[in-house]
PDB file of C-alpha atoms in Angstrom:
ATOM      1  CA  MET A   1       0.000   0.000   0.000  1.00  0.00           C
ATOM      2  CA  LYS A   2       1.020   3.648  -0.343  1.00  0.00           C
ATOM      3  CA  ALA A   3       2.035   5.532   2.798  1.00  0.00           C
ATOM      4  CA  ALA A   4       4.060   8.430   4.234  1.00  0.00           C
ATOM      5  CA  ILE A   5       7.168   6.756   5.640  1.00  0.00           C
ATOM      6  CA  VAL A   6       9.844   8.021   8.051  1.00  0.00           C
ATOM      7  CA  PHE A   7      13.142   6.230   7.517  1.00  0.00           C
ATOM      8  CA  ASP A   8      15.168   7.948  10.251  1.00  0.00           C
ATOM      9  CA  ALA A   9      14.608  10.418  13.115  1.00  0.00           C
ATOM     10  CA  GLY A  10      14.304  13.999  11.920  1.00  0.00           C
ATOM     11  CA  ARG A  11      13.878  13.161   8.243  1.00  0.00           C
ATOM     12  CA  VAL A  12      10.901  14.361   6.207  1.00  0.00           C
ATOM     13  CA  PRO A  13       8.399  11.566   5.478  1.00  0.00           C
ATOM     14  CA  VAL A  14       8.630   9.987   2.039  1.00  0.00           C
ATOM     15  CA  PHE A  15       5.680   8.820  -0.060  1.00  0.00           C
ATOM     16  CA  GLY A  16       6.252   5.174  -0.911  1.00  0.00           C
ATOM     17  CA  ASP A  17       5.232   1.544  -0.518  1.00  0.00           C
ATOM     18  CA  PHE A  18       4.796  -0.162   2.831  1.00  0.00           C
ATOM     19  CA  GLU A  19       3.478  -3.556   3.830  1.00  0.00           C
ATOM     20  CA  THR A  20      -0.304  -3.536   4.374  1.00  0.00           C
ATOM     21  CA  PRO A  21      -1.292  -4.154   8.002  1.00  0.00           C
ATOM     22  CA  VAL A  22      -3.228  -7.247   9.065  1.00  0.00           C
ATOM     23  CA  ALA A  23      -5.904  -6.898  11.730  1.00  0.00           C
ATOM     24  CA  VAL A  24      -5.031  -8.884  14.861  1.00  0.00           C
ATOM     25  CA  GLY A  25      -7.280  -9.600  17.837  1.00  0.00           C
ATOM     26  CA  ASP A  26      -9.801  -6.791  18.305  1.00  0.00           C
ATOM     27  CA  GLU A  27      -8.308  -4.602  15.569  1.00  0.00           C
ATOM     28  CA  ARG A  28     -10.309  -3.377  12.585  1.00  0.00           C
ATOM     29  CA  LEU A  29      -8.963  -2.303   9.201  1.00  0.00           C
ATOM     30  CA  VAL A  30      -9.762   1.266   8.199  1.00  0.00           C
ATOM     31  CA  SER A  31      -9.766   2.574   4.638  1.00  0.00           C
ATOM     32  CA  VAL A  32      -8.211   5.949   5.384  1.00  0.00           C
ATOM     33  CA  ALA A  33      -9.702   9.093   3.860  1.00  0.00           C
ATOM     34  CA  ALA A  34      -7.904  11.873   5.746  1.00  0.00           C
ATOM     35  CA  ALA A  35      -5.164  12.357   8.327  1.00  0.00           C
ATOM     36  CA  ALA A  36      -3.776  15.601   9.731  1.00  0.00           C
ATOM     37  CA  VAL A  37      -0.371  16.868  10.765  1.00  0.00           C
ATOM     38  CA  SER A  38      -0.149  17.968  14.410  1.00  0.00           C
ATOM     39  CA  GLN A  39       2.586  19.035  16.799  1.00  0.00           C
ATOM     40  CA  VAL A  40       2.582  15.530  18.286  1.00  0.00           C
ATOM     41  CA  VAL A  41       2.883  13.916  14.848  1.00  0.00           C
ATOM     42  CA  LYS A  42       5.788  16.197  13.898  1.00  0.00           C
ATOM     43  CA  SER A  43       7.509  15.688  17.237  1.00  0.00           C
ATOM     44  CA  ARG A  44       7.196  11.904  17.024  1.00  0.00           C
ATOM     45  CA  ALA A  45       8.546  11.942  13.467  1.00  0.00           C
ATOM     46  CA  SER A  46      11.566  13.925  14.668  1.00  0.00           C
ATOM     47  CA  GLY A  47      12.182  11.427  17.472  1.00  0.00           C
ATOM     48  CA  LYS A  48      11.850  14.152  20.136  1.00  0.00           C
ATOM     49  CA  HIS A  49       8.417  13.365  21.612  1.00  0.00           C
ATOM     50  CA  TYR A  50       8.288  11.461  24.904  1.00  0.00           C
ATOM     51  CA  SER A  51       6.156   8.791  23.202  1.00  0.00           C
ATOM     52  CA  SER A  52       8.527   8.385  20.226  1.00  0.00           C
ATOM     53  CA  GLY A  53       9.826   4.907  19.521  1.00  0.00           C
ATOM     54  CA  ASN A  54      13.069   3.760  17.950  1.00  0.00           C
ATOM     55  CA  GLN A  55      11.575   1.506  15.289  1.00  0.00           C
ATOM     56  CA  PHE A  56      12.412   2.550  11.732  1.00  0.00           C
ATOM     57  CA  PRO A  57      11.028   2.764   9.148  1.00  0.00           C
ATOM     58  CA  PHE A  58       7.509   3.619  10.288  1.00  0.00           C
ATOM     59  CA  ILE A  59       4.376   5.236   8.886  1.00  0.00           C
ATOM     60  CA  VAL A  60       3.804   8.716  10.240  1.00  0.00           C
ATOM     61  CA  GLY A  61       0.521   9.847  11.818  1.00  0.00           C
ATOM     62  CA  ILE A  62      -1.335   9.000  15.017  1.00  0.00           C
ATOM     63  CA  ASP A  63      -4.962   9.495  13.995  1.00  0.00           C
ATOM     64  CA  GLY A  64      -7.256   9.863  11.031  1.00  0.00           C
ATOM     65  CA  VAL A  65     -10.672   9.394   9.482  1.00  0.00           C
ATOM     66  CA  GLY A  66     -11.886   6.605   7.223  1.00  0.00           C
ATOM     67  CA  ARG A  67     -14.343   3.775   6.724  1.00  0.00           C
ATOM     68  CA  LEU A  68     -14.565   0.243   8.048  1.00  0.00           C
ATOM     69  CA  ASP A  69     -15.284  -2.646   5.716  1.00  0.00           C
ATOM     70  CA  ASP A  70     -18.988  -2.377   6.600  1.00  0.00           C
ATOM     71  CA  GLY A  71     -19.038   1.250   5.393  1.00  0.00           C
ATOM     72  CA  GLN A  72     -19.155   2.851   8.841  1.00  0.00           C
ATOM     73  CA  ARG A  73     -17.310   6.182   8.922  1.00  0.00           C
ATOM     74  CA  VAL A  74     -14.978   6.486  11.897  1.00  0.00           C
ATOM     75  CA  TYR A  75     -12.243   8.473  13.543  1.00  0.00           C
ATOM     76  CA  PHE A  76      -9.373   6.249  14.695  1.00  0.00           C
ATOM     77  CA  VAL A  77      -6.317   6.808  16.852  1.00  0.00           C
ATOM     78  CA  LEU A  78      -2.959   5.189  17.616  1.00  0.00           C
ATOM     79  CA  PRO A  79      -2.383   2.403  15.104  1.00  0.00           C
ATOM     80  CA  LYS A  80       0.229  -0.011  16.464  1.00  0.00           C
ATOM     81  CA  ALA A  81       3.843   0.709  15.395  1.00  0.00           C
ATOM     82  CA  PRO A  82       5.302   0.650  12.814  1.00  0.00           C
ATOM     83  CA  TYR A  83       1.954   1.549  11.259  1.00  0.00           C
ATOM     84  CA  GLY A  84       0.471   5.032  11.311  1.00  0.00           C
ATOM     85  CA  SER A  85      -2.550   6.895  10.003  1.00  0.00           C
ATOM     86  CA  MET A  86      -1.014   8.411   6.854  1.00  0.00           C
ATOM     87  CA  ALA A  87      -1.503   5.358   4.658  1.00  0.00           C
ATOM     88  CA  GLU A  88      -4.156   3.807   2.460  1.00  0.00           C
ATOM     89  CA  ILE A  89      -4.988   1.261   5.156  1.00  0.00           C
ATOM     90  CA  ALA A  90      -4.655   1.441   8.940  1.00  0.00           C
ATOM     91  CA  ALA A  91      -5.419  -1.093  11.667  1.00  0.00           C
ATOM     92  CA  ALA A  92      -6.852   0.241  14.924  1.00  0.00           C
ATOM     93  CA  ARG A  93      -8.232  -1.376  18.059  1.00  0.00           C
ATOM     94  CA  SER A  94     -12.012  -1.377  18.355  1.00  0.00           C
ATOM     95  CA  GLY A  95     -11.709   0.733  21.507  1.00  0.00           C
ATOM     96  CA  HIS A  96      -9.813   3.354  19.523  1.00  0.00           C
ATOM     97  CA  LEU A  97     -12.584   3.862  16.960  1.00  0.00           C
ATOM     98  CA  ILE A  98     -15.229   6.577  17.204  1.00  0.00           C
ATOM     99  CA  GLU A  99     -18.263   6.705  14.950  1.00  0.00           C
ATOM    100  CA  LEU A 100     -18.507  10.129  13.308  1.00  0.00           C
ATOM    101  CA  PRO A 101     -21.654  12.280  13.236  1.00  0.00           C
ATOM    102  CA  GLU A 102     -23.200  12.428   9.763  1.00  0.00           C
ATOM    103  CA  ASP A 103     -22.948  16.236   9.608  1.00  0.00           C
ATOM    104  CA  LEU A 104     -19.194  16.319  10.377  1.00  0.00           C
ATOM    105  CA  ASP A 105     -17.067  16.099   7.228  1.00  0.00           C
ATOM    106  CA  ASP A 106     -13.867  14.049   6.977  1.00  0.00           C
ATOM    107  CA  VAL A 107     -11.446  16.968   6.675  1.00  0.00           C
ATOM    108  CA  THR A 108     -12.851  18.897   9.655  1.00  0.00           C
ATOM    109  CA  ALA A 109     -12.909  15.757  11.801  1.00  0.00           C
ATOM    110  CA  ALA A 110      -9.311  14.916  10.933  1.00  0.00           C
ATOM    111  CA  ALA A 111      -8.179  18.504  11.444  1.00  0.00           C
ATOM    112  CA  ILE A 112      -9.891  19.217  14.749  1.00  0.00           C
ATOM    113  CA  ALA A 113      -9.522  16.001  16.745  1.00  0.00           C
ATOM    114  CA  ASN A 114      -5.948  16.344  18.006  1.00  0.00           C
ATOM    115  CA  PRO A 115      -5.723  20.109  18.644  1.00  0.00           C
ATOM    116  CA  GLY A 116      -9.273  20.266  19.987  1.00  0.00           C
ATOM    117  CA  VAL A 117      -8.998  17.392  22.442  1.00  0.00           C
ATOM    118  CA  SER A 118      -5.921  19.006  24.015  1.00  0.00           C
ATOM    119  CA  SER A 119      -8.148  21.597  25.681  1.00  0.00           C
ATOM    120  CA  TRP A 120     -11.359  19.529  25.839  1.00  0.00           C
ATOM    121  CA  ALA A 121      -9.576  16.883  27.928  1.00  0.00           C
ATOM    122  CA  ALA A 122      -7.748  19.519  29.975  1.00  0.00           C
ATOM    123  CA  TYR A 123     -11.012  21.262  30.864  1.00  0.00           C
ATOM    124  CA  HIS A 124     -12.950  18.089  31.656  1.00  0.00           C
ATOM    125  CA  GLU A 125     -10.364  15.704  33.045  1.00  0.00           C
ATOM    126  CA  ARG A 126      -7.824  17.948  34.755  1.00  0.00           C
ATOM    127  CA  ALA A 127      -9.221  21.417  35.462  1.00  0.00           C
ATOM    128  CA  LYS A 128     -12.797  20.219  36.043  1.00  0.00           C
ATOM    129  CA  LEU A 129     -14.051  23.481  34.545  1.00  0.00           C
ATOM    130  CA  ARG A 130     -17.332  24.732  35.959  1.00  0.00           C
ATOM    131  CA  SER A 131     -19.875  26.997  34.307  1.00  0.00           C
ATOM    132  CA  GLY A 132     -19.238  30.692  34.900  1.00  0.00           C
ATOM    133  CA  GLU A 133     -15.530  30.337  35.696  1.00  0.00           C
ATOM    134  CA  THR A 134     -12.782  32.482  34.189  1.00  0.00           C
ATOM    135  CA  VAL A 135     -10.252  30.831  31.859  1.00  0.00           C
ATOM    136  CA  LEU A 136      -6.902  32.179  30.643  1.00  0.00           C
ATOM    137  CA  VAL A 137      -5.456  30.541  27.518  1.00  0.00           C
ATOM    138  CA  ASN A 138      -1.723  31.153  27.230  1.00  0.00           C
ATOM    139  CA  GLY A 139      -0.730  30.806  23.572  1.00  0.00           C
ATOM    140  CA  ALA A 140      -4.176  31.267  22.088  1.00  0.00           C
ATOM    141  CA  THR A 141      -3.179  32.228  18.546  1.00  0.00           C
ATOM    142  CA  GLY A 142      -2.127  28.755  17.381  1.00  0.00           C
ATOM    143  CA  THR A 143      -4.625  26.165  16.176  1.00  0.00           C
ATOM    144  CA  SER A 144      -4.959  24.471  19.574  1.00  0.00           C
ATOM    145  CA  GLY A 145      -5.178  27.768  21.424  1.00  0.00           C
ATOM    146  CA  ARG A 146      -7.876  29.158  19.132  1.00  0.00           C
ATOM    147  CA  LEU A 147      -9.924  26.048  19.750  1.00  0.00           C
ATOM    148  CA  ALA A 148      -9.281  26.290  23.500  1.00  0.00           C
ATOM    149  CA  VAL A 149     -10.907  29.739  23.499  1.00  0.00           C
ATOM    150  CA  GLN A 150     -13.960  28.490  21.584  1.00  0.00           C
ATOM    151  CA  ILE A 151     -14.307  25.324  23.628  1.00  0.00           C
ATOM    152  CA  ALA A 152     -14.053  27.224  26.922  1.00  0.00           C
ATOM    153  CA  LYS A 153     -17.013  29.375  25.891  1.00  0.00           C
ATOM    154  CA  TYR A 154     -18.961  26.335  24.664  1.00  0.00           C
ATOM    155  CA  LEU A 155     -18.401  24.609  28.014  1.00  0.00           C
ATOM    156  CA  GLY A 156     -19.764  27.607  29.891  1.00  0.00           C
ATOM    157  CA  ALA A 157     -16.771  29.766  30.848  1.00  0.00           C
ATOM    158  CA  GLY A 158     -17.975  33.174  31.968  1.00  0.00           C
ATOM    159  CA  LYS A 159     -14.840  34.997  30.838  1.00  0.00           C
ATOM    160  CA  VAL A 160     -11.964  33.996  28.558  1.00  0.00           C
ATOM    161  CA  ILE A 161      -8.591  35.758  28.509  1.00  0.00           C
ATOM    162  CA  ALA A 162      -6.308  35.049  25.547  1.00  0.00           C
ATOM    163  CA  THR A 163      -2.582  35.682  25.183  1.00  0.00           C
ATOM    164  CA  GLY A 164      -0.402  35.518  22.078  1.00  0.00           C
ATOM    165  CA  ARG A 165       2.396  37.157  20.134  1.00  0.00           C
ATOM    166  CA  ASN A 166       0.671  37.822  16.796  1.00  0.00           C
ATOM    167  CA  PRO A 167      -1.410  41.027  17.162  1.00  0.00           C
ATOM    168  CA  ASP A 168      -3.703  40.314  14.199  1.00  0.00           C
ATOM    169  CA  SER A 169      -4.385  36.723  15.232  1.00  0.00           C
ATOM    170  CA  LEU A 170      -4.951  37.857  18.815  1.00  0.00           C
ATOM    171  CA  LYS A 171      -7.457  40.513  17.737  1.00  0.00           C
ATOM    172  CA  ALA A 172      -9.345  37.927  15.677  1.00  0.00           C
ATOM    173  CA  LEU A 173      -9.925  35.874  18.831  1.00  0.00           C
ATOM    174  CA  GLU A 174     -12.414  38.477  20.016  1.00  0.00           C
ATOM    175  CA  GLY A 175     -14.749  37.127  17.339  1.00  0.00           C
ATOM    176  CA  LEU A 176     -14.242  33.580  18.638  1.00  0.00           C
ATOM    177  CA  GLY A 177     -15.105  34.229  22.272  1.00  0.00           C
ATOM    178  CA  ALA A 178     -12.123  35.993  23.883  1.00  0.00           C
ATOM    179  CA  ASP A 179     -13.254  38.707  26.304  1.00  0.00           C
ATOM    180  CA  VAL A 180      -9.747  40.023  27.029  1.00  0.00           C
ATOM    181  CA  ILE A 181      -6.608  39.809  24.890  1.00  0.00           C
ATOM    182  CA  ILE A 182      -3.057  40.274  26.198  1.00  0.00           C
ATOM    183  CA  PRO A 183      -0.163  40.658  23.725  1.00  0.00           C
ATOM    184  CA  LEU A 184       2.962  38.803  24.842  1.00  0.00           C
ATOM    185  CA  VAL A 185       5.224  41.236  22.952  1.00  0.00           C
ATOM    186  CA  GLN A 186       5.161  43.774  25.814  1.00  0.00           C
ATOM    187  CA  ASP A 187       8.223  44.205  28.032  1.00  0.00           C
ATOM    188  CA  LYS A 188       8.370  41.867  31.022  1.00  0.00           C
ATOM    189  CA  ALA A 189       7.311  44.408  33.649  1.00  0.00           C
ATOM    190  CA  THR A 190       4.332  45.632  31.611  1.00  0.00           C
ATOM    191  CA  LEU A 191       3.286  42.079  30.851  1.00  0.00           C
ATOM    192  CA  GLU A 192       3.403  41.074  34.519  1.00  0.00           C
ATOM    193  CA  GLU A 193       1.187  44.053  35.406  1.00  0.00           C
ATOM    194  CA  ALA A 194      -1.314  43.019  32.735  1.00  0.00           C
ATOM    195  CA  PHE A 195      -1.354  39.490  34.170  1.00  0.00           C
ATOM    196  CA  LYS A 196      -1.696  40.750  37.760  1.00  0.00           C
ATOM    197  CA  GLU A 197      -4.716  42.833  36.782  1.00  0.00           C
ATOM    198  CA  GLN A 198      -6.500  39.723  35.515  1.00  0.00           C
ATOM    199  CA  PHE A 199      -5.540  37.541  38.487  1.00  0.00           C
ATOM    200  CA  ALA A 200      -6.684  40.241  40.897  1.00  0.00           C
ATOM    201  CA  ALA A 201     -10.083  40.180  39.182  1.00  0.00           C
ATOM    202  CA  GLY A 202     -10.117  36.388  39.423  1.00  0.00           C
ATOM    203  CA  VAL A 203      -8.821  33.588  37.190  1.00  0.00           C
ATOM    204  CA  ASP A 204      -9.923  30.035  37.893  1.00  0.00           C
ATOM    205  CA  VAL A 205      -8.201  28.012  35.163  1.00  0.00           C
ATOM    206  CA  VAL A 206      -5.072  28.554  33.045  1.00  0.00           C
ATOM    207  CA  ILE A 207      -4.505  26.421  29.942  1.00  0.00           C
ATOM    208  CA  ASP A 208      -0.874  26.842  28.920  1.00  0.00           C
ATOM    209  CA  TYR A 209       0.391  25.939  25.437  1.00  0.00           C
ATOM    210  CA  LEU A 210       3.671  27.864  25.683  1.00  0.00           C
ATOM    211  CA  TRP A 211       5.570  27.324  28.950  1.00  0.00           C
ATOM    212  CA  GLY A 212       8.843  29.312  28.871  1.00  0.00           C
ATOM    213  CA  GLU A 213       9.031  32.969  29.947  1.00  0.00           C
ATOM    214  CA  SER A 214       5.311  33.696  29.666  1.00  0.00           C
ATOM    215  CA  ALA A 215       4.553  30.810  32.032  1.00  0.00           C
ATOM    216  CA  GLU A 216       7.073  32.167  34.544  1.00  0.00           C
ATOM    217  CA  SER A 217       5.401  35.584  34.384  1.00  0.00           C
ATOM    218  CA  LEU A 218       1.922  34.081  34.687  1.00  0.00           C
ATOM    219  CA  LEU A 219       2.760  31.977  37.734  1.00  0.00           C
ATOM    220  CA  ILE A 220       4.544  34.832  39.507  1.00  0.00           C
ATOM    221  CA  ALA A 221       1.678  37.230  38.754  1.00  0.00           C
ATOM    222  CA  ALA A 222      -0.856  34.674  39.965  1.00  0.00           C
ATOM    223  CA  ALA A 223       1.013  34.260  43.252  1.00  0.00           C
ATOM    224  CA  LYS A 224       1.310  38.013  43.763  1.00  0.00           C
ATOM    225  CA  ALA A 225      -2.191  39.099  42.727  1.00  0.00           C
ATOM    226  CA  GLY A 226      -4.423  36.070  43.203  1.00  0.00           C
ATOM    227  CA  LYS A 227      -6.625  36.043  46.281  1.00  0.00           C
ATOM    228  CA  ASP A 228      -5.289  34.128  49.288  1.00  0.00           C
ATOM    229  CA  ALA A 229      -6.457  30.523  49.530  1.00  0.00           C
ATOM    230  CA  VAL A 230      -8.523  30.784  46.316  1.00  0.00           C
ATOM    231  CA  PRO A 231      -7.394  27.948  43.989  1.00  0.00           C
ATOM    232  CA  ILE A 232      -6.018  28.622  40.508  1.00  0.00           C
ATOM    233  CA  ARG A 233      -5.826  25.434  38.421  1.00  0.00           C
ATOM    234  CA  TYR A 234      -2.856  25.814  36.101  1.00  0.00           C
ATOM    235  CA  VAL A 235      -2.870  23.133  33.379  1.00  0.00           C
ATOM    236  CA  GLN A 236       0.313  22.705  31.306  1.00  0.00           C
ATOM    237  CA  VAL A 237      -0.476  21.337  27.817  1.00  0.00           C
ATOM    238  CA  GLY A 238       2.301  22.423  25.436  1.00  0.00           C
ATOM    239  CA  ALA A 239       5.818  23.823  25.457  1.00  0.00           C
ATOM    240  CA  ILE A 240       6.160  25.813  22.249  1.00  0.00           C
ATOM    241  CA  SER A 241       8.280  28.469  23.997  1.00  0.00           C
ATOM    242  CA  GLY A 242      10.614  26.001  25.733  1.00  0.00           C
ATOM    243  CA  GLY A 243      10.600  22.927  27.920  1.00  0.00           C
ATOM    244  CA  ASP A 244      12.026  24.489  31.107  1.00  0.00           C
ATOM    245  CA  ILE A 245      11.268  27.444  33.357  1.00  0.00           C
ATOM    246  CA  GLY A 246      12.760  29.013  36.466  1.00  0.00           C
ATOM    247  CA  LEU A 247      10.077  28.909  39.151  1.00  0.00           C
ATOM    248  CA  PRO A 248      10.704  30.460  42.598  1.00  0.00           C
ATOM    249  CA  SER A 249       9.549  28.042  45.305  1.00  0.00           C
ATOM    250  CA  ALA A 250       7.700  30.881  47.043  1.00  0.00           C
ATOM    251  CA  VAL A 251       5.234  30.992  44.144  1.00  0.00           C
ATOM    252  CA  LEU A 252       3.745  27.685  45.273  1.00  0.00           C
ATOM    253  CA  ARG A 253       4.062  28.280  49.037  1.00  0.00           C
ATOM    254  CA  SER A 254       2.437  31.711  48.928  1.00  0.00           C
ATOM    255  CA  SER A 255      -0.537  30.843  46.732  1.00  0.00           C
ATOM    256  CA  ALA A 256      -3.268  28.295  46.132  1.00  0.00           C
ATOM    257  CA  ILE A 257      -1.981  27.470  42.648  1.00  0.00           C
ATOM    258  CA  THR A 258      -2.477  23.853  41.631  1.00  0.00           C
ATOM    259  CA  LEU A 259       0.086  23.067  38.941  1.00  0.00           C
ATOM    260  CA  MET A 260      -0.685  20.058  36.739  1.00  0.00           C
ATOM    261  CA  GLY A 261      -0.224  18.712  33.238  1.00  0.00           C
ATOM    262  CA  SER A 262      -2.615  17.267  30.692  1.00  0.00           C
ATOM    263  CA  GLY A 263      -1.550  14.542  28.291  1.00  0.00           C
ATOM    264  CA  ILE A 264      -1.409  10.785  27.861  1.00  0.00           C
ATOM    265  CA  GLY A 265      -0.073   9.581  31.202  1.00  0.00           C
ATOM    266  CA  SER A 266      -1.862  12.199  33.291  1.00  0.00           C
ATOM    267  CA  ILE A 267      -5.086  11.042  31.614  1.00  0.00           C
ATOM    268  CA  SER A 268      -5.688   7.428  30.661  1.00  0.00           C
ATOM    269  CA  LEU A 269      -5.829   6.616  26.958  1.00  0.00           C
ATOM    270  CA  ASP A 270      -9.415   5.383  27.271  1.00  0.00           C
ATOM    271  CA  ARG A 271     -10.438   8.714  28.788  1.00  0.00           C
ATOM    272  CA  PHE A 272      -8.636  10.572  25.990  1.00  0.00           C
ATOM    273  CA  VAL A 273     -10.515   8.559  23.369  1.00  0.00           C
ATOM    274  CA  ASN A 274     -13.783   9.264  25.181  1.00  0.00           C
ATOM    275  CA  ALA A 275     -12.953  12.994  25.314  1.00  0.00           C
ATOM    276  CA  THR A 276     -12.208  12.988  21.586  1.00  0.00           C
ATOM    277  CA  GLY A 277     -15.621  11.475  20.896  1.00  0.00           C
ATOM    278  CA  GLU A 278     -17.266  14.204  22.967  1.00  0.00           C
ATOM    279  CA  LEU A 279     -15.339  16.871  21.054  1.00  0.00           C
ATOM    280  CA  LEU A 280     -16.245  15.468  17.636  1.00  0.00           C
ATOM    281  CA  ARG A 281     -19.932  15.279  18.553  1.00  0.00           C
ATOM    282  CA  ALA A 282     -19.805  18.901  19.766  1.00  0.00           C
ATOM    283  CA  THR A 283     -17.930  20.312  16.751  1.00  0.00           C
ATOM    284  CA  VAL A 284     -20.951  21.111  14.574  1.00  0.00           C
ATOM    285  CA  PRO A 285     -23.325  22.172  17.401  1.00  0.00           C
ATOM    286  CA  GLY A 286     -20.530  24.322  18.841  1.00  0.00           C
ATOM    287  CA  ASN A 287     -19.719  25.815  15.423  1.00  0.00           C
ATOM    288  CA  PHE A 288     -16.013  25.427  16.184  1.00  0.00           C
ATOM    289  CA  LYS A 289     -13.812  27.161  13.639  1.00  0.00           C
ATOM    290  CA  ILE A 290     -10.549  25.640  12.433  1.00  0.00           C
ATOM    291  CA  ALA A 291      -8.523  26.667   9.395  1.00  0.00           C
ATOM    292  CA  SER A 292      -7.231  23.797   7.277  1.00  0.00           C
ATOM    293  CA  LYS A 293      -5.746  23.015   3.891  1.00  0.00           C
ATOM    294  CA  THR A 294      -6.001  19.698   2.079  1.00  0.00           C
ATOM    295  CA  VAL A 295      -3.076  18.104   0.272  1.00  0.00           C
ATOM    296  CA  PRO A 296      -2.804  14.733  -1.519  1.00  0.00           C
ATOM    297  CA  LEU A 297      -0.724  12.274   0.492  1.00  0.00           C
ATOM    298  CA  SER A 298       1.559  11.880  -2.523  1.00  0.00           C
ATOM    299  CA  GLU A 299       2.739  15.464  -1.870  1.00  0.00           C
ATOM    300  CA  VAL A 300       3.780  14.776   1.731  1.00  0.00           C
ATOM    301  CA  GLY A 301       7.460  15.476   1.068  1.00  0.00           C
ATOM    302  CA  ASN A 302       6.754  18.976  -0.221  1.00  0.00           C
ATOM    303  CA  ALA A 303       3.929  19.862   2.170  1.00  0.00           C
ATOM    304  CA  TRP A 304       5.517  18.638   5.418  1.00  0.00           C
ATOM    305  CA  PRO A 305       8.057  21.490   5.833  1.00  0.00           C
ATOM    306  CA  LEU A 306       5.382  24.090   4.983  1.00  0.00           C
ATOM    307  CA  ASP A 307       2.996  23.103   7.776  1.00  0.00           C
ATOM    308  CA  ASP A 308       2.516  25.826  10.401  1.00  0.00           C
ATOM    309  CA  SER A 309       0.271  26.692  13.320  1.00  0.00           C
ATOM    310  CA  ASN A 310      -2.082  28.897  11.297  1.00  0.00           C
ATOM    311  CA  ARG A 311      -3.755  26.226   9.157  1.00  0.00           C
ATOM    312  CA  ARG A 312      -4.002  22.519   9.845  1.00  0.00           C
ATOM    313  CA  THR A 313      -2.535  20.431   7.000  1.00  0.00           C
ATOM    314  CA  VAL A 314      -4.835  17.500   6.195  1.00  0.00           C
ATOM    315  CA  PHE A 315      -3.636  14.800   3.814  1.00  0.00           C
ATOM    316  CA  ARG A 316      -6.291  13.173   1.649  1.00  0.00           C
ATOM    317  CA  ILE A 317      -5.817   9.470   1.004  1.00  0.00           C
ATOM    318  CA  ASP A 318      -7.628   7.289  -1.534  1.00  0.00           C
ATOM    319  CA  GLY A 319      -7.495   3.826  -0.021  1.00  0.00           C
ATOM    320  CA  GLY A 320      -9.716   0.805   0.256  1.00  0.00           C
ATOM    321  CA  VAL A 321     -10.025  -2.272   2.419  1.00  0.00           C
TER     322      VAL A 321
END
């Protein structure tokens, strides 16, 4: 079968031939229609993600959309290595299949599942977001962050604060549900004051896609301006700005900040799959907006380096069981 294949860590996937998978045990074969590039997919392909394996060659991609041999249209996740989702055929466990709503198209489903579930799971499983609470999304101008703003509003957040570096993208978030926007391009002192103003007014949940310097400023501002003994649930989801920070110990001793992460390991895989199903069923009713571009899988070598955080790259695959 045809597939996008990684032959060594850090190399761009190559369109070529790979052995067709055989369903074993409770696995089902999926005729793949669409699969999207995500930060996790790119990180695994580079060999840098914590879930990356050392088995080469392998087919890139962790999730996708397609049909079972009975015609049922499904979203699937985590084919067993060395197989991935960017191929004509994928094999996935029955528990990793989600039936798609009829009104949700293949491209949108493939594009939204991974970036959308990052915040959906964080809100439900880790932060336990309650209606009327205030949410701050740090790094809201990327695909995942834009969805985090929309999903927070859909789940009942009373106020959403969005941060980001791109002024135009940040301004556009006001049309997607952001009540307050904070540019991260300000000097450090000005930025900390902007953060302190929001924490003084009350922030219940922080969803952080950046880490790095902005996370340091957020946590320090929260400790300084947040009300004594009033919990702030800080959920770390991504590390686009760097994997490490310098955090004074007094930040945690002098505040009611609860610092946690959200990802596979902090949430069981079964719960992640369940959260993805909830997200996909809410996508059309919630009118969630996600920018995407479709590319034939045969063009993976050219399209892979051009993928960015502004539009989700979705590869279309013509396969058949």
